[in-house]
mmCIF file of C-alpha atoms in Angstrom:
data_model
loop_
_atom_site.group_PDB
_atom_site.id
_atom_site.type_symbol
_atom_site.label_atom_id
_atom_site.label_comp_id
_atom_site.label_asym_id
_atom_site.label_seq_id
_atom_site.Cartn_x
_atom_site.Cartn_y
_atom_site.Cartn_z
ATOM 1 C CA MET A 867 50.561 -59.465 22.943
ATOM 2 C CA GLU A 868 46.901 -61.144 24.787
ATOM 3 C CA HIS A 869 47.885 -63.291 27.490
ATOM 4 C CA LYS A 870 47.147 -67.160 26.818
ATOM 5 C CA TYR A 871 47.345 -70.031 29.093
ATOM 6 C CA LYS A 872 46.782 -73.557 28.483
ATOM 7 C CA LYS A 873 44.098 -75.274 30.626
ATOM 8 C CA ARG A 874 45.890 -78.119 32.857
ATOM 9 C CA GLY A 875 43.723 -80.152 34.119
ATOM 10 C CA ASP A 876 39.801 -80.230 34.612
ATOM 11 C CA ASP A 877 39.676 -77.658 37.719
ATOM 12 C CA MET A 878 39.853 -73.993 36.607
ATOM 13 C CA ILE A 879 38.922 -72.998 40.112
ATOM 14 C CA GLN A 880 40.005 -74.988 43.596
ATOM 15 C CA ILE A 881 39.801 -74.048 46.900
ATOM 16 C CA GLU A 882 41.190 -75.637 49.564
ATOM 17 C CA ASN A 883 40.480 -75.548 53.406
ATOM 18 C CA VAL A 884 40.121 -71.481 53.089
ATOM 19 C CA THR A 885 40.030 -70.036 56.210
ATOM 20 C CA LYS A 886 39.423 -65.617 56.797
ATOM 21 C CA THR A 887 38.837 -64.248 59.931
ATOM 22 C CA TYR A 888 38.855 -60.469 60.638
ATOM 23 C CA SER A 889 39.892 -58.371 63.016
ATOM 24 C CA ASN A 890 36.997 -58.549 65.253
ATOM 25 C CA SER A 891 37.285 -61.931 65.165
ATOM 26 C CA VAL A 892 34.583 -62.461 62.957
ATOM 27 C CA ARG A 893 35.274 -66.034 61.038
ATOM 28 C CA ALA A 894 34.091 -64.910 57.278
ATOM 29 C CA VAL A 895 34.896 -68.350 55.861
ATOM 30 C CA ASP A 896 35.542 -71.618 58.072
ATOM 31 C CA ASN A 897 37.543 -74.143 56.396
ATOM 32 C CA LEU A 898 35.475 -73.745 52.658
ATOM 33 C CA ASN A 899 36.293 -75.996 50.295
ATOM 34 C CA LEU A 900 35.363 -75.665 46.512
ATOM 35 C CA THR A 901 36.116 -77.069 43.225
ATOM 36 C CA VAL A 902 34.814 -75.438 39.405
ATOM 37 C CA GLU A 903 35.712 -77.820 36.826
ATOM 38 C CA ASN A 904 36.047 -76.701 33.117
ATOM 39 C CA GLY A 905 32.517 -75.988 31.684
ATOM 40 C CA GLU A 906 30.853 -75.542 34.558
ATOM 41 C CA ILE A 907 28.309 -72.639 35.691
ATOM 42 C CA VAL A 908 28.341 -73.133 39.887
ATOM 43 C CA GLY A 909 26.150 -70.579 41.562
ATOM 44 C CA PHE A 910 27.060 -69.333 44.828
ATOM 45 C CA ILE A 911 23.987 -69.271 47.609
ATOM 46 C CA GLY A 912 23.567 -67.860 50.671
ATOM 47 C CA PRO A 913 22.151 -65.329 52.939
ATOM 48 C CA ASN A 914 23.546 -61.602 53.459
ATOM 49 C CA GLY A 915 26.652 -61.971 55.431
ATOM 50 C CA ALA A 916 27.433 -65.845 54.687
ATOM 51 C CA GLY A 917 30.922 -65.134 53.565
ATOM 52 C CA LYS A 918 30.137 -64.905 49.614
ATOM 53 C CA THR A 919 31.803 -62.018 48.771
ATOM 54 C CA THR A 920 34.844 -62.334 50.968
ATOM 55 C CA THR A 921 34.748 -65.978 49.051
ATOM 56 C CA LEU A 922 34.997 -64.269 45.920
ATOM 57 C CA LYS A 923 37.400 -61.296 46.772
ATOM 58 C CA MET A 924 40.286 -64.085 48.157
ATOM 59 C CA LEU A 925 39.373 -66.254 44.858
ATOM 60 C CA THR A 926 41.250 -62.744 42.836
ATOM 61 C CA GLY A 927 43.134 -61.720 45.268
ATOM 62 C CA ILE A 928 41.930 -58.684 46.847
ATOM 63 C CA LEU A 929 42.176 -60.424 50.176
ATOM 64 C CA LYS A 930 44.304 -63.000 51.591
ATOM 65 C CA PRO A 931 43.081 -66.075 53.111
ATOM 66 C CA ASP A 932 44.331 -66.767 56.622
ATOM 67 C CA SER A 933 44.869 -70.272 55.817
ATOM 68 C CA GLY A 934 44.375 -72.640 52.808
ATOM 69 C CA SER A 935 45.186 -72.417 49.728
ATOM 70 C CA ILE A 936 43.489 -70.987 46.335
ATOM 71 C CA HIS A 937 44.057 -71.905 42.685
ATOM 72 C CA ILE A 938 42.939 -70.434 39.314
ATOM 73 C CA ASN A 939 43.356 -72.627 35.838
ATOM 74 C CA GLU A 940 46.066 -74.089 38.461
ATOM 75 C CA PHE A 941 48.411 -70.994 38.901
ATOM 76 C CA ASP A 942 48.335 -70.337 43.067
ATOM 77 C CA ILE A 943 46.808 -67.148 43.864
ATOM 78 C CA GLN A 944 49.124 -66.064 46.687
ATOM 79 C CA LYS A 945 52.454 -67.425 45.080
ATOM 80 C CA GLU A 946 51.318 -66.614 41.178
ATOM 81 C CA PRO A 947 49.150 -64.121 41.335
ATOM 82 C CA ILE A 948 49.966 -61.651 37.753
ATOM 83 C CA LYS A 949 49.096 -65.236 36.465
ATOM 84 C CA ALA A 950 46.326 -66.188 38.403
ATOM 85 C CA LYS A 951 44.776 -62.778 37.441
ATOM 86 C CA GLN A 952 45.394 -62.530 34.115
ATOM 87 C CA VAL A 953 42.888 -66.083 33.405
ATOM 88 C CA ILE A 954 40.251 -64.142 35.863
ATOM 89 C CA GLY A 955 37.142 -61.924 35.007
ATOM 90 C CA TYR A 956 35.601 -60.573 37.837
ATOM 91 C CA ILE A 957 32.735 -58.216 38.435
ATOM 92 C CA ALA A 958 32.544 -56.667 41.882
ATOM 93 C CA ASP A 959 29.380 -56.101 43.837
ATOM 94 C CA SER A 960 29.942 -52.221 43.123
ATOM 95 C CA PRO A 961 29.714 -50.562 39.621
ATOM 96 C CA ASP A 962 30.627 -46.996 40.954
ATOM 97 C CA MET A 963 34.620 -46.553 40.026
ATOM 98 C CA PHE A 964 36.396 -44.733 37.920
ATOM 99 C CA LEU A 965 33.153 -42.392 37.346
ATOM 100 C CA ARG A 966 35.405 -39.540 35.694
ATOM 101 C CA LEU A 967 35.965 -41.766 32.538
ATOM 102 C CA SER A 968 33.659 -42.480 29.839
ATOM 103 C CA GLY A 969 32.346 -45.860 29.263
ATOM 104 C CA LEU A 970 35.023 -46.090 25.994
ATOM 105 C CA GLU A 971 37.669 -44.919 27.943
ATOM 106 C CA PHE A 972 37.229 -47.729 30.938
ATOM 107 C CA MET A 973 37.153 -50.055 28.405
ATOM 108 C CA ASN A 974 40.197 -49.430 26.957
ATOM 109 C CA LEU A 975 41.800 -48.615 30.164
ATOM 110 C CA ILE A 976 41.226 -52.530 30.959
ATOM 111 C CA SER A 977 42.141 -53.638 27.860
ATOM 112 C CA ASP A 978 45.413 -52.034 28.045
ATOM 113 C CA ILE A 979 46.203 -53.363 31.323
ATOM 114 C CA TYR A 980 45.509 -57.048 30.010
ATOM 115 C CA ASN A 981 46.666 -56.043 26.555
ATOM 116 C CA VAL A 982 44.188 -56.692 24.601
ATOM 117 C CA PRO A 983 45.483 -56.171 20.919
ATOM 118 C CA THR A 984 43.380 -52.723 19.124
ATOM 119 C CA ASP A 985 41.344 -54.446 16.888
ATOM 120 C CA VAL A 986 40.465 -57.364 19.053
ATOM 121 C CA ARG A 987 39.308 -54.442 21.681
ATOM 122 C CA LYS A 988 37.562 -52.626 19.040
ATOM 123 C CA GLU A 989 35.525 -55.679 17.946
ATOM 124 C CA ARG A 990 34.705 -56.750 21.388
ATOM 125 C CA ILE A 991 33.514 -53.589 22.540
ATOM 126 C CA LYS A 992 31.326 -53.161 19.646
ATOM 127 C CA THR A 993 29.273 -56.040 20.247
ATOM 128 C CA PHE A 994 29.351 -55.795 24.077
ATOM 129 C CA ALA A 995 28.026 -52.116 23.603
ATOM 130 C CA SER A 996 25.307 -53.985 21.121
ATOM 131 C CA ARG A 997 24.648 -56.660 23.651
ATOM 132 C CA PHE A 998 23.877 -53.915 26.702
ATOM 133 C CA ASP A 999 22.739 -51.853 25.080
ATOM 134 C CA LEU A 1000 25.654 -48.335 25.403
ATOM 135 C CA THR A 1001 26.495 -47.626 22.116
ATOM 136 C CA ASP A 1002 25.319 -44.240 22.678
ATOM 137 C CA ALA A 1003 26.821 -44.075 26.057
ATOM 138 C CA LEU A 1004 30.151 -44.722 25.679
ATOM 139 C CA THR A 1005 31.993 -41.586 25.033
ATOM 140 C CA LYS A 1006 29.847 -40.085 28.245
ATOM 141 C CA PRO A 1007 31.391 -40.042 31.715
ATOM 142 C CA MET A 1008 30.173 -43.165 33.618
ATOM 143 C CA GLN A 1009 29.030 -40.987 36.340
ATOM 144 C CA ASP A 1010 26.151 -39.466 34.307
ATOM 145 C CA TYR A 1011 25.215 -43.353 34.085
ATOM 146 C CA SER A 1012 22.250 -44.796 36.163
ATOM 147 C CA HIS A 1013 23.237 -47.817 38.498
ATOM 148 C CA GLY A 1014 22.401 -50.451 35.809
ATOM 149 C CA MET A 1015 24.443 -48.671 32.959
ATOM 150 C CA ARG A 1016 27.163 -48.481 35.383
ATOM 151 C CA GLN A 1017 26.912 -52.392 36.262
ATOM 152 C CA LYS A 1018 26.488 -53.238 32.204
ATOM 153 C CA MET A 1019 29.680 -51.385 31.859
ATOM 154 C CA MET A 1020 31.154 -53.407 34.803
ATOM 155 C CA VAL A 1021 30.471 -56.622 33.177
ATOM 156 C CA ALA A 1022 31.534 -55.562 29.410
ATOM 157 C CA ALA A 1023 34.568 -54.195 31.192
ATOM 158 C CA ALA A 1024 35.567 -57.849 33.173
ATOM 159 C CA LEU A 1025 35.210 -59.929 29.964
ATOM 160 C CA VAL A 1026 36.820 -57.986 27.391
ATOM 161 C CA HIS A 1027 40.072 -59.613 27.933
ATOM 162 C CA ASN A 1028 37.829 -62.841 26.928
ATOM 163 C CA PRO A 1029 39.291 -64.699 30.445
ATOM 164 C CA ALA A 1030 38.385 -68.511 30.941
ATOM 165 C CA VAL A 1031 37.108 -67.372 34.437
ATOM 166 C CA TRP A 1032 34.801 -65.517 34.940
ATOM 167 C CA ILE A 1033 34.074 -64.591 39.081
ATOM 168 C CA LEU A 1034 31.060 -62.410 39.383
ATOM 169 C CA ASP A 1035 29.383 -61.207 42.707
ATOM 170 C CA GLU A 1036 25.954 -60.171 42.278
ATOM 171 C CA PRO A 1037 26.249 -59.579 38.437
ATOM 172 C CA LEU A 1038 22.440 -59.705 37.822
ATOM 173 C CA THR A 1039 21.789 -56.797 40.114
ATOM 174 C CA GLY A 1040 20.778 -53.385 38.321
ATOM 175 C CA LEU A 1041 20.302 -55.032 35.163
ATOM 176 C CA ASP A 1042 17.086 -54.477 33.152
ATOM 177 C CA PRO A 1043 15.992 -57.624 31.763
ATOM 178 C CA LYS A 1044 17.054 -57.907 28.292
ATOM 179 C CA SER A 1045 20.563 -57.343 29.931
ATOM 180 C CA ALA A 1046 19.991 -60.066 32.210
ATOM 181 C CA TYR A 1047 19.010 -62.585 29.930
ATOM 182 C CA ALA A 1048 22.060 -60.998 27.239
ATOM 183 C CA LEU A 1049 24.575 -62.234 30.988
ATOM 184 C CA LYS A 1050 23.163 -64.908 31.436
ATOM 185 C CA ASN A 1051 23.452 -66.571 27.748
ATOM 186 C CA MET A 1052 26.823 -65.781 28.041
ATOM 187 C CA MET A 1053 27.520 -66.852 30.697
ATOM 188 C CA ARG A 1054 26.011 -70.205 29.492
ATOM 189 C CA GLU A 1055 28.282 -69.785 26.057
ATOM 190 C CA HIS A 1056 31.588 -69.563 28.020
ATOM 191 C CA ALA A 1057 30.782 -72.529 29.970
ATOM 192 C CA ASP A 1058 29.744 -74.382 27.142
ATOM 193 C CA ALA A 1059 33.198 -73.430 25.249
ATOM 194 C CA GLY A 1060 34.936 -75.250 27.922
ATOM 195 C CA ASN A 1061 35.730 -72.794 30.627
ATOM 196 C CA SER A 1062 33.714 -71.745 34.111
ATOM 197 C CA VAL A 1063 31.537 -69.564 35.747
ATOM 198 C CA LEU A 1064 30.842 -68.832 39.675
ATOM 199 C CA PHE A 1065 28.351 -66.244 40.744
ATOM 200 C CA SER A 1066 26.971 -65.279 43.717
ATOM 201 C CA THR A 1067 23.071 -64.189 43.464
ATOM 202 C CA HIS A 1068 19.988 -64.279 45.841
ATOM 203 C CA VAL A 1069 17.913 -65.109 43.020
ATOM 204 C CA LEU A 1070 17.288 -68.857 43.091
ATOM 205 C CA GLU A 1071 15.362 -68.782 40.051
ATOM 206 C CA VAL A 1072 18.234 -68.152 37.995
ATOM 207 C CA ALA A 1073 20.592 -70.418 39.896
ATOM 208 C CA GLU A 1074 18.279 -73.377 39.224
ATOM 209 C CA LYS A 1075 17.398 -72.299 35.406
ATOM 210 C CA LEU A 1076 21.153 -71.807 34.614
ATOM 211 C CA CYS A 1077 23.862 -73.410 36.859
ATOM 212 C CA ASP A 1078 25.462 -76.972 36.890
ATOM 213 C CA LYS A 1079 26.117 -77.198 40.558
ATOM 214 C CA VAL A 1080 25.285 -74.495 43.370
ATOM 215 C CA ILE A 1081 27.022 -74.373 46.609
ATOM 216 C CA ILE A 1082 24.796 -72.897 49.711
ATOM 217 C CA ILE A 1083 27.276 -71.646 52.345
ATOM 218 C CA ASN A 1084 25.858 -70.022 55.770
ATOM 219 C CA HIS A 1085 28.848 -68.463 58.516
ATOM 220 C CA GLY A 1086 31.018 -69.236 56.480
ATOM 221 C CA LYS A 1087 30.678 -72.662 56.043
ATOM 222 C CA SER A 1088 29.573 -74.782 53.379
ATOM 223 C CA LEU A 1089 26.013 -76.659 53.562
ATOM 224 C CA PHE A 1090 25.664 -78.084 50.527
ATOM 225 C CA TYR A 1091 27.750 -78.403 47.278
ATOM 226 C CA GLY A 1092 26.493 -80.196 44.150
ATOM 227 C CA THR A 1093 23.912 -80.230 41.300
ATOM 228 C CA LEU A 1094 20.223 -79.551 42.272
ATOM 229 C CA ASP A 1095 19.222 -83.139 41.421
ATOM 230 C CA GLU A 1096 21.259 -84.018 44.146
ATOM 231 C CA LEU A 1097 20.090 -81.291 46.286
ATOM 232 C CA THR A 1098 16.488 -82.197 45.555
ATOM 233 C CA ALA A 1099 17.024 -85.696 46.543
ATOM 234 C CA GLN A 1100 17.681 -84.582 50.161
ATOM 235 C CA TYR A 1101 14.491 -82.959 49.855
ATOM 236 C CA PRO A 1102 11.460 -84.746 48.852
ATOM 237 C CA HIS A 1103 8.495 -82.738 48.038
ATOM 238 C CA MET A 1104 10.470 -79.429 48.313
ATOM 239 C CA ASP A 1105 11.515 -76.775 45.777
ATOM 240 C CA LEU A 1106 14.696 -74.824 46.009
ATOM 241 C CA GLU A 1107 13.173 -71.439 48.141
ATOM 242 C CA LYS A 1108 12.055 -74.071 50.641
ATOM 243 C CA ILE A 1109 15.041 -75.972 51.038
ATOM 244 C CA PHE A 1110 17.136 -73.045 51.042
ATOM 245 C CA LEU A 1111 15.379 -71.804 53.968
ATOM 246 C CA GLU A 1112 15.740 -74.837 55.412
ATOM 247 C CA MET A 1113 19.149 -75.404 55.565
ATOM 248 C CA THR A 1114 20.129 -71.660 56.845
ATOM 249 C CA ALA A 1115 17.627 -71.374 59.489
ATOM 250 C CA HIS A 1116 19.239 -74.587 60.769
ATOM 251 C CA ILE A 1117 22.350 -73.506 61.391
ATOM 252 C CA SER A 1118 20.957 -69.978 62.029
ATOM 253 C CA ASP A 1119 19.702 -71.125 65.023
ATOM 254 C CA SER A 1120 22.902 -73.484 65.744
ATOM 255 C CA TYR A 1121 24.823 -70.122 65.813
ATOM 256 C CA GLN A 1122 22.770 -68.353 67.616
ATOM 257 C CA ASN A 1123 22.773 -71.304 70.617
ATOM 258 C CA ILE A 1124 26.616 -71.006 70.910
ATOM 259 C CA TYR A 1125 26.431 -67.531 70.849
ATOM 260 C CA CYS A 1126 24.283 -67.754 73.795
ATOM 261 C CA LEU A 1127 25.681 -70.443 75.594
ATOM 262 C CA ARG A 1128 29.173 -67.814 74.908
ATOM 263 C CA ARG A 1129 27.394 -65.022 76.546
ATOM 264 C CA HIS A 1130 26.827 -66.474 80.150
ATOM 265 C CA GLU A 1131 30.254 -68.671 80.053
#
C-alpha cells in the first residue's frame, strides 16, 4: 500500500543551525537556518560552491550534518530516515543513473521502492510520459537517451510516488523549453495543493517568476531569506541579478580578506 502521512504543522522543511565541514576543513554549510512551509515554492540561489547541493543532500539523508537538525514533515532525517524519505521527491544534480534500465523499468523500480500500487503507477507513468514527451522512449535503455531525456526521466521517477516534499537540484538543467514549462507548472500546482518545493537554480528569472520566497547563500552562509518584495525593498532600483551580484560580491570579498590574513599569520 502506498505510504501517506498526515501533515503535522505548517512547516514541511525545517533546517536548524546546520553545519557541514568536509575533510579538507572547508565549511560547505555554516550554521544554516531555513523553513519551507506548506504551499510554498522556495528558490535556493547561490554561486557555484555556495553550499546548495551539500544542503540538499543533507535534507535527503545522503550526507550527515556535523551539527544542527533537519526535519521533513516533522520527521527527523537522522532519527526517522525512512519515514522522512518516504515523503520526499528528490532530483539530483546528475541524471546519469541506472542507465542499463529502460525508462519504464526505472519508473517501475522506483514505484516498487515506494510501494506505489500497479494501477496508480501506470496512470502516473502515462501522465509523466505525455507531459515530458517520453512515451516513445520508455522501452529504450536510458544509456541511449540524450542528457535532456535522462533529466526528464529523473524528474518523472522522483515524482511517481506523489511525494509531499519536492527537493530539486537544478531541475531545469538540460530540459527543452516545453518540458521546462511543464515542470514549472507542476511545481506551482504541487505547492498550490498545500505541499512544498525547494529547488536550487542559477536562472534568476525563473526564481523571480516562480518562487514565493528565495534564500541566497554564499560560502555556506545565508545572506537573505524572504520574499522578493522584501529583498527588493532592501535594494531599491536594482533588479534581482544586480542584487545577487552585489550581495555575493560583498561576502566573497570578505572571505578573500580573511583568507589573505590567515596566510600571513
